[in-house]
Tab-separated table of C-alpha atoms and ligand atoms in Angstrom:
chain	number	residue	atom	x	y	z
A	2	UNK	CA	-5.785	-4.581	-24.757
A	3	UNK	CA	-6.926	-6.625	-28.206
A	4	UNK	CA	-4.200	-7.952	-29.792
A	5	UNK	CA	-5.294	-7.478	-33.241
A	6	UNK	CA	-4.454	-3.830	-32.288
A	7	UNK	CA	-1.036	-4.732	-31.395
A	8	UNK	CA	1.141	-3.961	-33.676
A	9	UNK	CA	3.904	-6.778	-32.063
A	10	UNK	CA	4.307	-10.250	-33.361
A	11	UNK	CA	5.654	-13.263	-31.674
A	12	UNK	CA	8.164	-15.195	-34.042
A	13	UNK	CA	8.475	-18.877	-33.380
A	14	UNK	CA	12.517	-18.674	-34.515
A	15	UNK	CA	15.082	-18.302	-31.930
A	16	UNK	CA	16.903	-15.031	-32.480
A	17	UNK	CA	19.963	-15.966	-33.741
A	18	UNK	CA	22.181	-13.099	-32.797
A	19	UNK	CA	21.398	-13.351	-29.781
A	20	UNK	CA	22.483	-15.883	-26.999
A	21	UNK	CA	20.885	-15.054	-23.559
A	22	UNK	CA	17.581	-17.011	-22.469
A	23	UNK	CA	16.067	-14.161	-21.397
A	24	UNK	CA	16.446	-11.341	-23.952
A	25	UNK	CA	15.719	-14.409	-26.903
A	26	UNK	CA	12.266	-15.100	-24.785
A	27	UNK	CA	11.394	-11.411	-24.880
A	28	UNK	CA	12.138	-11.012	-28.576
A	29	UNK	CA	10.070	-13.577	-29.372
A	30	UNK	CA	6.944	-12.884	-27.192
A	31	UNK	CA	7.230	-9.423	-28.401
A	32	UNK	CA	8.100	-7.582	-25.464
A	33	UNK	CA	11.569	-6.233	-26.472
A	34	UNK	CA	13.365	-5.736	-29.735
A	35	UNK	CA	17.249	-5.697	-29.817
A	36	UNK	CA	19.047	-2.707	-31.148
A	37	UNK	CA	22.610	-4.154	-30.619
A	38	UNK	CA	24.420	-5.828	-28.381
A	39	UNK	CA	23.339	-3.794	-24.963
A	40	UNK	CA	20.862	-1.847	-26.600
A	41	UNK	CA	17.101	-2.726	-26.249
A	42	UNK	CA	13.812	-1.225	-27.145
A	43	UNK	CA	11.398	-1.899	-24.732
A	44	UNK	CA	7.662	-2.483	-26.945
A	45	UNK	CA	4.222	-2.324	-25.455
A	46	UNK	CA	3.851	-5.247	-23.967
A	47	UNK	CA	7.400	-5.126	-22.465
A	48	UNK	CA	6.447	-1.447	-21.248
A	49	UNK	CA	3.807	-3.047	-18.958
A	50	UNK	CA	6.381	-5.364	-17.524
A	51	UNK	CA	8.727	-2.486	-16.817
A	52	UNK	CA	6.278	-0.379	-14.851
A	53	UNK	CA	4.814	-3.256	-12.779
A	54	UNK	CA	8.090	-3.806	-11.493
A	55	UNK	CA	8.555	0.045	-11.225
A	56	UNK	CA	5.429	0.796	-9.282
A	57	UNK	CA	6.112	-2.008	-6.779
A	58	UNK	CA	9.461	-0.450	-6.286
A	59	UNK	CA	8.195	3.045	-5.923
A	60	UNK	CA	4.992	1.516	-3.546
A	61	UNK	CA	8.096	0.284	-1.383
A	62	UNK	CA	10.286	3.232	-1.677
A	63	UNK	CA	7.619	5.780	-1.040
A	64	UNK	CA	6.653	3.728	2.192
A	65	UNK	CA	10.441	4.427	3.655
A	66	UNK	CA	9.794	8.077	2.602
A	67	UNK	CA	11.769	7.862	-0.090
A	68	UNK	CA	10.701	11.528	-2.411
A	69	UNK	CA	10.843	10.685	-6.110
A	70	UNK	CA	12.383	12.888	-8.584
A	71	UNK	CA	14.365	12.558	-12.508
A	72	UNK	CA	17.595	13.905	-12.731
A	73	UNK	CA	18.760	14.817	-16.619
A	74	UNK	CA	21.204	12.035	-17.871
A	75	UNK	CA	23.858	15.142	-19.243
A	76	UNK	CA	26.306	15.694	-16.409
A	77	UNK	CA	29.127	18.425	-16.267
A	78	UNK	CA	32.897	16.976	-15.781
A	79	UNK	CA	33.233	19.461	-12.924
A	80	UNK	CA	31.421	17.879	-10.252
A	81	UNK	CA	33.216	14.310	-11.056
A	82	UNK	CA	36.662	15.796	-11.410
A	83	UNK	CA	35.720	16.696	-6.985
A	84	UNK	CA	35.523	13.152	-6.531
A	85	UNK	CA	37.940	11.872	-9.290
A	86	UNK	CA	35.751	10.321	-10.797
A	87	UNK	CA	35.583	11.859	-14.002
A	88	UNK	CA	38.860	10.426	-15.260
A	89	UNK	CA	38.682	7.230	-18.020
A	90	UNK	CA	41.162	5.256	-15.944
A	91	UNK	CA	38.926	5.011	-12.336
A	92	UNK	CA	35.396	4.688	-14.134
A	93	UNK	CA	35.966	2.691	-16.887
A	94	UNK	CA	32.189	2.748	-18.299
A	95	UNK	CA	31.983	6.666	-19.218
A	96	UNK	CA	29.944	7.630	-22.535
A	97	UNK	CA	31.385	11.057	-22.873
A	98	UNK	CA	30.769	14.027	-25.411
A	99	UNK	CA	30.644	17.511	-26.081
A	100	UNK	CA	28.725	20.627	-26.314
A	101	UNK	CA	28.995	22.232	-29.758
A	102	UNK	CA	30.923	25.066	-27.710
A	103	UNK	CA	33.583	22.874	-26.989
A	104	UNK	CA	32.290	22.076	-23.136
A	105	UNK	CA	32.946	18.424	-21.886
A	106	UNK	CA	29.940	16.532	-21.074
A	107	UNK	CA	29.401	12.903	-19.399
A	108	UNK	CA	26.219	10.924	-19.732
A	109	UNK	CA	25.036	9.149	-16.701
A	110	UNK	CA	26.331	6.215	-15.860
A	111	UNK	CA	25.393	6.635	-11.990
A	112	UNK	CA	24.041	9.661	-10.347
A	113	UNK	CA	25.974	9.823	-6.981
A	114	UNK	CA	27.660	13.148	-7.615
A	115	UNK	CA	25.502	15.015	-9.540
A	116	UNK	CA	22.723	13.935	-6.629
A	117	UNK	CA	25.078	15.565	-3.999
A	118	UNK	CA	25.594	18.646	-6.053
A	119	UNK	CA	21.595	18.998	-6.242
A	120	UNK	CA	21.327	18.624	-2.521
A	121	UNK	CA	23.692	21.030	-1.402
A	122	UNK	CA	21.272	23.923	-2.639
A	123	UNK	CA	18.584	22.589	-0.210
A	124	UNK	CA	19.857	21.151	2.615
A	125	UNK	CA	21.521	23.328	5.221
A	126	UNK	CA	20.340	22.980	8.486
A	127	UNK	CA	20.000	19.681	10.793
A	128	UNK	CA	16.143	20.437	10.214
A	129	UNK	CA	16.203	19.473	6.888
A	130	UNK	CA	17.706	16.207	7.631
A	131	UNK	CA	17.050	13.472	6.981
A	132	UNK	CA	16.362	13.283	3.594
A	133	UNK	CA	15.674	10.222	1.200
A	134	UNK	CA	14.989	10.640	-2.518
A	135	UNK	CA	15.002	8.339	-5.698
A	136	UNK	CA	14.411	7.982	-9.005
A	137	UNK	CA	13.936	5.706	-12.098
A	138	UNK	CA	16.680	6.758	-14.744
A	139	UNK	CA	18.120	5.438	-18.022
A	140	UNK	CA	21.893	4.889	-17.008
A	141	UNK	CA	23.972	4.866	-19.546
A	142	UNK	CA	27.654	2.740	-19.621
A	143	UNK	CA	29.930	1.450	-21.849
A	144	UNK	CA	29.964	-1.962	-20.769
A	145	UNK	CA	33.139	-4.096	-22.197
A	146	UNK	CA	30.762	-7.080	-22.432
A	147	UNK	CA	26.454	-7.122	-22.962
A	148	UNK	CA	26.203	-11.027	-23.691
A	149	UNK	CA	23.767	-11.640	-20.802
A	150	UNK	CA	20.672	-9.897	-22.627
A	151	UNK	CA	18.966	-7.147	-20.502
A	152	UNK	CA	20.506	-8.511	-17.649
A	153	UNK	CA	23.805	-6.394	-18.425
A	154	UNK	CA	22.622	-3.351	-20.888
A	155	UNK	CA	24.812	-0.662	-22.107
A	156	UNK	CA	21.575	1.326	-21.429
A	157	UNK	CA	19.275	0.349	-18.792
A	158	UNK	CA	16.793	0.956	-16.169
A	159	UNK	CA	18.006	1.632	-12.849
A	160	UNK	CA	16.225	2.903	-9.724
A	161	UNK	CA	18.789	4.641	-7.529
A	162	UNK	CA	18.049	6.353	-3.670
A	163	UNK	CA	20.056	7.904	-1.491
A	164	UNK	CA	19.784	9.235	1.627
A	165	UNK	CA	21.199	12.366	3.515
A	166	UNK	CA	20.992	11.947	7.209
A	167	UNK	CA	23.060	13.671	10.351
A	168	UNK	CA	25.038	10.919	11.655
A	169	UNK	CA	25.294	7.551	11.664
A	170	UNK	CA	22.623	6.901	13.709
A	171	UNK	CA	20.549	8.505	11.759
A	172	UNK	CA	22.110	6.397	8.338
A	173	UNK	CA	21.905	2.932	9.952
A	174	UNK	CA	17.671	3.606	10.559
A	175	UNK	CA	17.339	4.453	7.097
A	176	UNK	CA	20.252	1.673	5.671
A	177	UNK	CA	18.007	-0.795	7.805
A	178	UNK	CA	14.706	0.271	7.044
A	179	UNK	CA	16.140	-0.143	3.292
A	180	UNK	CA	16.844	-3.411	4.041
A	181	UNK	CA	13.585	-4.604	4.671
A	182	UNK	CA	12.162	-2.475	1.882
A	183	UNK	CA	14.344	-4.408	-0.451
A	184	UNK	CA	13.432	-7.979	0.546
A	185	UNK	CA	9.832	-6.910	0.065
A	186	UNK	CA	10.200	-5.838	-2.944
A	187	UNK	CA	11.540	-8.761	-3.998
A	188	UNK	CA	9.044	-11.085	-2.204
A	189	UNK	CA	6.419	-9.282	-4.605
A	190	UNK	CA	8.588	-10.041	-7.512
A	191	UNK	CA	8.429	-13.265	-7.056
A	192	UNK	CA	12.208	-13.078	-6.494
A	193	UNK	CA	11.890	-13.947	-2.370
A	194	UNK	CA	12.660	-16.926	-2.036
A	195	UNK	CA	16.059	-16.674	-4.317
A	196	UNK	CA	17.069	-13.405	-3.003
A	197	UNK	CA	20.390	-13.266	-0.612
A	198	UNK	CA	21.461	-10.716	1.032
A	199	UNK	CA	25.269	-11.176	0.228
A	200	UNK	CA	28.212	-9.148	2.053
A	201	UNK	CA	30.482	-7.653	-0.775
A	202	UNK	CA	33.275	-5.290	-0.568
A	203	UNK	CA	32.835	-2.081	1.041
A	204	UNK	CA	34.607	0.753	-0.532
A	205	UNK	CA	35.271	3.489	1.246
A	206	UNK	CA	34.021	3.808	4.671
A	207	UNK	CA	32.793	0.282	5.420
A	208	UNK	CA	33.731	-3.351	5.684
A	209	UNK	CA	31.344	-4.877	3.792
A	210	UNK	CA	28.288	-3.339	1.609
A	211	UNK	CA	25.585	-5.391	0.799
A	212	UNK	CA	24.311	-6.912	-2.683
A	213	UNK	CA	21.173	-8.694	-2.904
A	214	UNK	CA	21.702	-11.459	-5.420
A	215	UNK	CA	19.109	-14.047	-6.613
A	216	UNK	CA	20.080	-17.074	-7.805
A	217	UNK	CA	20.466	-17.352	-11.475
A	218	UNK	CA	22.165	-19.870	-13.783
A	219	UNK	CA	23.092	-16.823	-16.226
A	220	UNK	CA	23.496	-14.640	-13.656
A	221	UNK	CA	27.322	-13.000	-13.248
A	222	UNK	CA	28.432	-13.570	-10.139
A	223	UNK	CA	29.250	-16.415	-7.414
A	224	UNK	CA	27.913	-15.909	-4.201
A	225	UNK	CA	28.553	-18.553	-1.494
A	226	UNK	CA	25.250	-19.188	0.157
A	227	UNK	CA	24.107	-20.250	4.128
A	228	UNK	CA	20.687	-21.434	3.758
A	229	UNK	CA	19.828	-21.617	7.506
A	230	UNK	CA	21.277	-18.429	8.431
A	231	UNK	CA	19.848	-16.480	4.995
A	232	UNK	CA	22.747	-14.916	3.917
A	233	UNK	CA	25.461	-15.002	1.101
A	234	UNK	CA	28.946	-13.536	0.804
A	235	UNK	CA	30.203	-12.541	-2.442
A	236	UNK	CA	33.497	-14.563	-3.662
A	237	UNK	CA	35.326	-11.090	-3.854
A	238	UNK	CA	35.369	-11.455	0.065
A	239	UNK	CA	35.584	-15.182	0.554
A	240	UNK	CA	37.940	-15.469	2.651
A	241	UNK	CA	38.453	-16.992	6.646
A	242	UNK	CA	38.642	-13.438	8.234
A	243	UNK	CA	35.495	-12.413	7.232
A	244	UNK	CA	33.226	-15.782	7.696
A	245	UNK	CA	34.786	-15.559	10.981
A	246	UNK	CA	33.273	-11.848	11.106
A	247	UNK	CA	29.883	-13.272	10.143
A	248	UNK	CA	30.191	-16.137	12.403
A	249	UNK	CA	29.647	-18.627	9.497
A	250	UNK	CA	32.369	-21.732	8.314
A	251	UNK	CA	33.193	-22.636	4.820
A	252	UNK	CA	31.741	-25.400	5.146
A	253	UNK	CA	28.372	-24.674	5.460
A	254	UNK	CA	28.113	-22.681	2.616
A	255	UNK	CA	26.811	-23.463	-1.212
A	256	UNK	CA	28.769	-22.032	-3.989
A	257	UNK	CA	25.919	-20.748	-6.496
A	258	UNK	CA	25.903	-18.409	-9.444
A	259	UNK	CA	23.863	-15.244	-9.100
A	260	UNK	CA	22.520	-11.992	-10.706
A	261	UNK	CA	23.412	-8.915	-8.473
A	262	UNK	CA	19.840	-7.505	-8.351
A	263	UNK	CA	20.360	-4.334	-5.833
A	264	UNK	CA	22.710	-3.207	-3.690
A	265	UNK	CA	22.819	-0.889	-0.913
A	266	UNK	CA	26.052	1.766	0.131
A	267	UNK	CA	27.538	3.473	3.227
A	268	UNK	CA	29.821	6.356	2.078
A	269	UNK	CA	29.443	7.772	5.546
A	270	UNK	CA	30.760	11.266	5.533
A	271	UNK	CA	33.679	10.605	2.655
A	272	UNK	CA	31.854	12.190	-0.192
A	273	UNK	CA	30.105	14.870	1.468
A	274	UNK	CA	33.856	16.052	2.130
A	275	UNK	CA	35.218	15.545	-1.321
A	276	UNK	CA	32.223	18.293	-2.389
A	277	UNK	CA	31.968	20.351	0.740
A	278	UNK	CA	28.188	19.431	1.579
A	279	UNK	CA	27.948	20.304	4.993
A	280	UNK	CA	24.674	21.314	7.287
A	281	UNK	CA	24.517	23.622	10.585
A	282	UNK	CA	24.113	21.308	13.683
A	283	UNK	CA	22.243	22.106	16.752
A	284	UNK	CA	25.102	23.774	18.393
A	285	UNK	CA	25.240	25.490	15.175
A	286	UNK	CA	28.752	24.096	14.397
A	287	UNK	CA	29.311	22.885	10.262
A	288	UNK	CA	29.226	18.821	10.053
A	289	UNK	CA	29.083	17.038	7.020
A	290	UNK	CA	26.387	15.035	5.763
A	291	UNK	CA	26.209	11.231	5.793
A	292	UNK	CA	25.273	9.386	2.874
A	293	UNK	CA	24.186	6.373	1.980
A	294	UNK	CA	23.354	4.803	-2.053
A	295	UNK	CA	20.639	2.258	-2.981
A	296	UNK	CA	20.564	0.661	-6.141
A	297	UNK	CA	18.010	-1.832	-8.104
A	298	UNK	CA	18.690	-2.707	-11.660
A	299	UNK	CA	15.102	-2.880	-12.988
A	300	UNK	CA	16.071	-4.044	-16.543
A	301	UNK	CA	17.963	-6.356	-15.173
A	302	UNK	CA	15.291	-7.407	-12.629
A	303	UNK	CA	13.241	-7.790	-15.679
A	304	UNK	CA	15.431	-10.299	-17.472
A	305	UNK	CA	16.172	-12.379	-13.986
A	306	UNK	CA	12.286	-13.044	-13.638
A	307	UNK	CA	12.156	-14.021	-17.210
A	308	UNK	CA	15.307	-16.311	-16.693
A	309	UNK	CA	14.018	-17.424	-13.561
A	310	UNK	CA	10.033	-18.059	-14.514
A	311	UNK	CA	9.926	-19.807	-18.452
A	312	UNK	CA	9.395	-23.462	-19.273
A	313	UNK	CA	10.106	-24.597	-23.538
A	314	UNK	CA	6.529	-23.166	-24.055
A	315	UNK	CA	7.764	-19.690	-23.007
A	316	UNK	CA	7.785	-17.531	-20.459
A	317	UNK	CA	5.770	-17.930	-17.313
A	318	UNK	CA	5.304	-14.350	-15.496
A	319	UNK	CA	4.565	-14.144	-11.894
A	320	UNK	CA	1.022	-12.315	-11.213
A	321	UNK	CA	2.617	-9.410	-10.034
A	322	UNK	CA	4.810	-8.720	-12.936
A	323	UNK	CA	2.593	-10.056	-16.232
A	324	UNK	CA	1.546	-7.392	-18.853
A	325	UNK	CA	-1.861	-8.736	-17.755
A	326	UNK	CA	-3.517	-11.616	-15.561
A	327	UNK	CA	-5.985	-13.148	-18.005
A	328	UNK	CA	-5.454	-14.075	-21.893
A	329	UNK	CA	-8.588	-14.734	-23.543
A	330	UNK	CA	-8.817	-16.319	-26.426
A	331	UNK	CA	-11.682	-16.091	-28.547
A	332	UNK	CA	-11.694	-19.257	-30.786
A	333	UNK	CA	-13.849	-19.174	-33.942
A	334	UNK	CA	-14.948	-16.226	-35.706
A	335	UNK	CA	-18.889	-16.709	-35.546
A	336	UNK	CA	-21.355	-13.880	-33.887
A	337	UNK	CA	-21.746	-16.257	-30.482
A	338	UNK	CA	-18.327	-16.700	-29.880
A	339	UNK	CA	-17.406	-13.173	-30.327
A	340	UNK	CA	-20.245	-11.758	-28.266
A	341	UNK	CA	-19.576	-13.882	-25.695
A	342	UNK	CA	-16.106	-12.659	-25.226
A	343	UNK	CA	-16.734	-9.666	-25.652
A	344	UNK	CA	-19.142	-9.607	-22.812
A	345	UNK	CA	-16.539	-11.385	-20.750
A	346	UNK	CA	-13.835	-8.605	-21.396
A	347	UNK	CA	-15.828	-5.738	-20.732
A	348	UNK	CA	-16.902	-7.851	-17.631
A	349	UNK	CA	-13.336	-8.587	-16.597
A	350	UNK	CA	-11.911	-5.026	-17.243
A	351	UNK	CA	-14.689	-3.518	-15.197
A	352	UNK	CA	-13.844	-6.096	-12.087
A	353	UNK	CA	-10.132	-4.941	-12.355
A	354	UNK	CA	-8.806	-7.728	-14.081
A	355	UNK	CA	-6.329	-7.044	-16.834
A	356	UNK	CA	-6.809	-8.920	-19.867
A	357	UNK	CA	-4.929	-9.490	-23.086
A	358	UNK	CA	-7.754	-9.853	-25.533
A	359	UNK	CA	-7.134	-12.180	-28.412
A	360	UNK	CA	-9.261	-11.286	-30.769
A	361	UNK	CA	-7.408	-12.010	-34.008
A	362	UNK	CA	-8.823	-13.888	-37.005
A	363	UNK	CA	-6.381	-16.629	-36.123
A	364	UNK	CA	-6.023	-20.569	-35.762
A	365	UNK	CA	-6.772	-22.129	-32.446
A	366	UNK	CA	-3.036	-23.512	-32.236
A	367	UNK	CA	-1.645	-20.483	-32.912
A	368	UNK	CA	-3.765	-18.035	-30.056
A	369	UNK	CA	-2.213	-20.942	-27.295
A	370	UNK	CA	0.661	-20.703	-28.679
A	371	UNK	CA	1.241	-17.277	-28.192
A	372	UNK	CA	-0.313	-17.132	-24.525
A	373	UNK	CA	1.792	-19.687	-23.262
A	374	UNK	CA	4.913	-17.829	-25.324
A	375	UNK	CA	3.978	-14.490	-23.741
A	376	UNK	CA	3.451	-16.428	-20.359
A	377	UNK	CA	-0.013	-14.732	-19.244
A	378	UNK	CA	-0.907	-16.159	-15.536
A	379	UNK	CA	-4.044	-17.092	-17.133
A	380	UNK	CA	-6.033	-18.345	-20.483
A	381	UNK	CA	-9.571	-18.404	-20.741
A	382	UNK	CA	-11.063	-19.726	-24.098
A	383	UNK	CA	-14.114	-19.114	-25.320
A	384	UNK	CA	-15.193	-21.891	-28.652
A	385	UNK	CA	-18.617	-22.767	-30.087
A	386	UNK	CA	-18.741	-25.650	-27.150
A	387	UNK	CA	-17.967	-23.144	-24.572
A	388	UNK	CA	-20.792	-21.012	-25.260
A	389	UNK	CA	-23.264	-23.953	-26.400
A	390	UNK	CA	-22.380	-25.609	-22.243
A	391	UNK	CA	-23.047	-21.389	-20.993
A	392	UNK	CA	-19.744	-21.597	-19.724
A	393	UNK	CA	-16.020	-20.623	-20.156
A	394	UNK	CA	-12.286	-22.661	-20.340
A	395	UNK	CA	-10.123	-21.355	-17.503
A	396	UNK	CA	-6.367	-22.455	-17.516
A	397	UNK	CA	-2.925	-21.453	-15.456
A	398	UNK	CA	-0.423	-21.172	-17.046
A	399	UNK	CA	1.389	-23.617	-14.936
A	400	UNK	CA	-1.184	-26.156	-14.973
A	401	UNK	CA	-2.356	-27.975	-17.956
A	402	UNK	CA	-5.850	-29.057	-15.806
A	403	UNK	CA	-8.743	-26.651	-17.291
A	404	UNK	CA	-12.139	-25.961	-15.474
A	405	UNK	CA	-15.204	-24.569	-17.122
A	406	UNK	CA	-16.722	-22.142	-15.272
A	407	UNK	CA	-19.739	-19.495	-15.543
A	408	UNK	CA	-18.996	-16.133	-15.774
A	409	UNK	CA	-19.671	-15.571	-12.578
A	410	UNK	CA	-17.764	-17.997	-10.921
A	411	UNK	CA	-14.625	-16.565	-13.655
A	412	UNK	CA	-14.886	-13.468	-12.215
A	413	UNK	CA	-15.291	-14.163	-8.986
A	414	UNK	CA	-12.033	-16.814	-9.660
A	415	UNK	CA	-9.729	-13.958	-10.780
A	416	UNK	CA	-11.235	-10.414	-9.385
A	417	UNK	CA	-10.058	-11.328	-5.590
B	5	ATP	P1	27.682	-5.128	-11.843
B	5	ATP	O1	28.684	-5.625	-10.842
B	5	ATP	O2	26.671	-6.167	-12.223
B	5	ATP	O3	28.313	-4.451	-13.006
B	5	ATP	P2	27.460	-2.652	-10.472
B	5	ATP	O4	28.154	-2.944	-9.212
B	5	ATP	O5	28.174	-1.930	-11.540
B	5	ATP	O6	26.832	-4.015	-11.071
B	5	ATP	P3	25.754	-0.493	-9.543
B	5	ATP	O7	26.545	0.523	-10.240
B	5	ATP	O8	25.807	-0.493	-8.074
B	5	ATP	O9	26.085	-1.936	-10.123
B	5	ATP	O10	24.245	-0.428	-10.035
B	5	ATP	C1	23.116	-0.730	-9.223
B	5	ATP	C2	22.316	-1.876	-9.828
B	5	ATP	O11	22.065	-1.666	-11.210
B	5	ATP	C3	23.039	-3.209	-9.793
B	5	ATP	O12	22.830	-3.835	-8.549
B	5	ATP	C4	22.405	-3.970	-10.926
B	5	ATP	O13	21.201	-4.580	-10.498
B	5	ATP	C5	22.063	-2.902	-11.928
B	5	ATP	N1	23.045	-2.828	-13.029
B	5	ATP	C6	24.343	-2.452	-12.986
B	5	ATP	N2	24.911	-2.471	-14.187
B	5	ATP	C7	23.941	-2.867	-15.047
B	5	ATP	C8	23.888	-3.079	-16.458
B	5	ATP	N3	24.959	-2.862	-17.231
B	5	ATP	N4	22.721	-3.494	-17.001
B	5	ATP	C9	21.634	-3.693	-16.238
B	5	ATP	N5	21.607	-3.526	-14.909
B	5	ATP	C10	22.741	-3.110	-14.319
B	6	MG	MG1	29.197	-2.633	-13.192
């Protein structure tokens, strides 16, 4: 990518309409523009975030057999009305419309029903269990309050799974498996080490369900942490019952505030009986399915990490994550300079090494100024001394030591 063909540019103001960290960072780098409160366009640059998380999510997903699909965001008021659901007064986020004929429509705020409704024309037999799928949809909901940036949108990214399986036996395999899925997902976000997984309220059919939360000073929740023991409980179910459940004491936990970043559901059988989806068994006798719901809020995963990983220089992207590894900054607009790093992206690109090219007719200050703003893992400049000494400036972005190196040795640096 050369950023003189980007049409993005960073502004050095702080946006001042808006009040969260994170969605003021990304406005300003040039990754997101704001629409209104809750509303976001994601831009290029903020694109590339979006599916880096996304692919390391599917990666994960697909590796639990999770089958991907996209349901449509227009949902009918018949399949909620089997689960209650459709009414203002139990889901309090519904965007609702209508056809022109009159018909009521809902748009998606969550796609648990319409999900089971799909399923029912494919599963039937105790053969075709279990089975896992997921998706990467634009949820929409009318959130009372969107002051936390892309943390909390009105629209937003969400990846959702569930899973259809015979019994509960079968569930808990998955539900586990889904576990561990989860915490490596997050390790690879660079989210590991502040991710909890934190007992919450149940609903329905279970004690507890479980949230993973990551520590985060503008996150909205408080989870009560137990460092040794590596899990969390929600406040909602503080109480001395349940740490006597989890065999923890009050004392030994750390109140903290946190950003709900998944969460993972048992409905056991209680939905697949409020819509009749039912398979044959093996003594050929109708049982209903069990099903379970897995949720990551990728926007809002997205906003955490930029929360989580910015100094007063900007943000600070973990490898895995960045729109690219390496920024390179050609410095100087003479033939040598420019050749040089040209010959040094090509090189880079063709190792596998994403690069954000900046090749703009631009002052010095300004070219670090943006890479550290963007937050790039890496900043290679290339200057008249550079390419007089035969070598180039490489910089982290979390170090201010720089090393010159040959190309070579560059490339062998950052193409592992
Ligand atoms: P919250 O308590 O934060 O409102 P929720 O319980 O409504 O979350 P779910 O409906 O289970 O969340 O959604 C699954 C995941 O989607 C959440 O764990 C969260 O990461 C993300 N999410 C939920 N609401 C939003 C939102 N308004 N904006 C961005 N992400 C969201
Ligand atoms: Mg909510």
């Amino acid at each position: 990518m050369r950023l003189s063909q980007v049409f993005t540019k960073t502004r050095k103001d702080t946006p001042a309409d808006e009040t969260a960290k994170n969605a003021q960072l990304l406005i300003q780098a040039g990754y997101i523009h704001k629409e209104m409160a809750g509303a976001y366009d994601y831009l290029p640059l903020g694109i590339k975030v979006l599916e880096n998380i996304k692919q390391i999510v599917r990666e994960e997903m697909n590796i639990i057999s999770g089958q991907e699909l996209i349901m449509t965001g227009i949902q009918k008021r018949e399949i909620w009305e089997k689960t209650g659901r459709w009414d203002d007064k139990s889901v309090d986020v519904w965007f609702k419309s209508n056809l022109k004929d009159g018909t009521d429509v809902g748009f998606g705020w969550s796609h648990e029903e319409p999900i089971v409704e799909m399923m029912k024309q494919h599963i039937s037999s105790y053969k075709d269990l279990p089975a896992n799928v997921y998706q990467f949809q634009t949820k929409l909901r009318n959130e009372l309050r969107a002051k936390s940036g892309i943390m909390r949108g009105r629209e937003f990214v969400m990846k959702d799974m569930y899973s259809c399986s015979v019994d509960e036996a079968q569930h808990e395999l998955f539900y586990q498996a889904t576990i561990d899925a989860y915490k490596k997902v997050y390790e690879r976000l660079g989210l590991g080490a502040d991710t909890y997984v934190t007992f919450a309220s149940g609903g329905a059919f279970t004690e507890f369900s479980h949230e993973f939360q990551t520590v985060c000073e503008a996150g909205e929740d408080v989870i009560y942490l137990h460092k040794e023991k590596n899990i969390a409980v929600n406040e909602e179910v503080l109480d001395d019952t349940n740490l006597a459940k989890l065999g923890i004491k009050r004392e030994e936990l750390e109140k903290v505030k946190s950003a709900e970043v998944g969460n993972i559901f048992n409905f056991g059988t209680h939905k697949s009986e409020q819509m009749d989806f039912a398979f044959t068994n093996e003594a050929g006798e109708r049982q209903f399915v069990y099903l379970g719901s897995y949720g990551i809020g990728i926007t809002r995963v997205m906003g955490v990490i930029a929360e989580k990983f910015s100094d007063d220089k900007g943000l600070v992207w973990p490898e895995n994550v960045a729109p690219a590894k390496v920024y390179l900054a050609a410095l100087g607009n003479i033939p040598s300079v420019i050749s040089a790093a040209d010959d040094l992206y090509n090189n880079l690109i063709k190792a596998g090494v994403t690069v954000l090219y900046d090749d703009r007719d631009i002052r010095a200050g300004e070219k670090f100024g943006d890479a550290d703003l963007m937050g790039i893992p890496y900043r290679i400049v290339i200057s008249p001394k550079t390419v007089e000494a035969g070598k180039h400036e490489l910089k982290a972005r979390t170090n201010d030591e720089t090393k010159l190196l040959s190309s070579v040795e560059i490339l062998k640096t950052l193409a592992e």
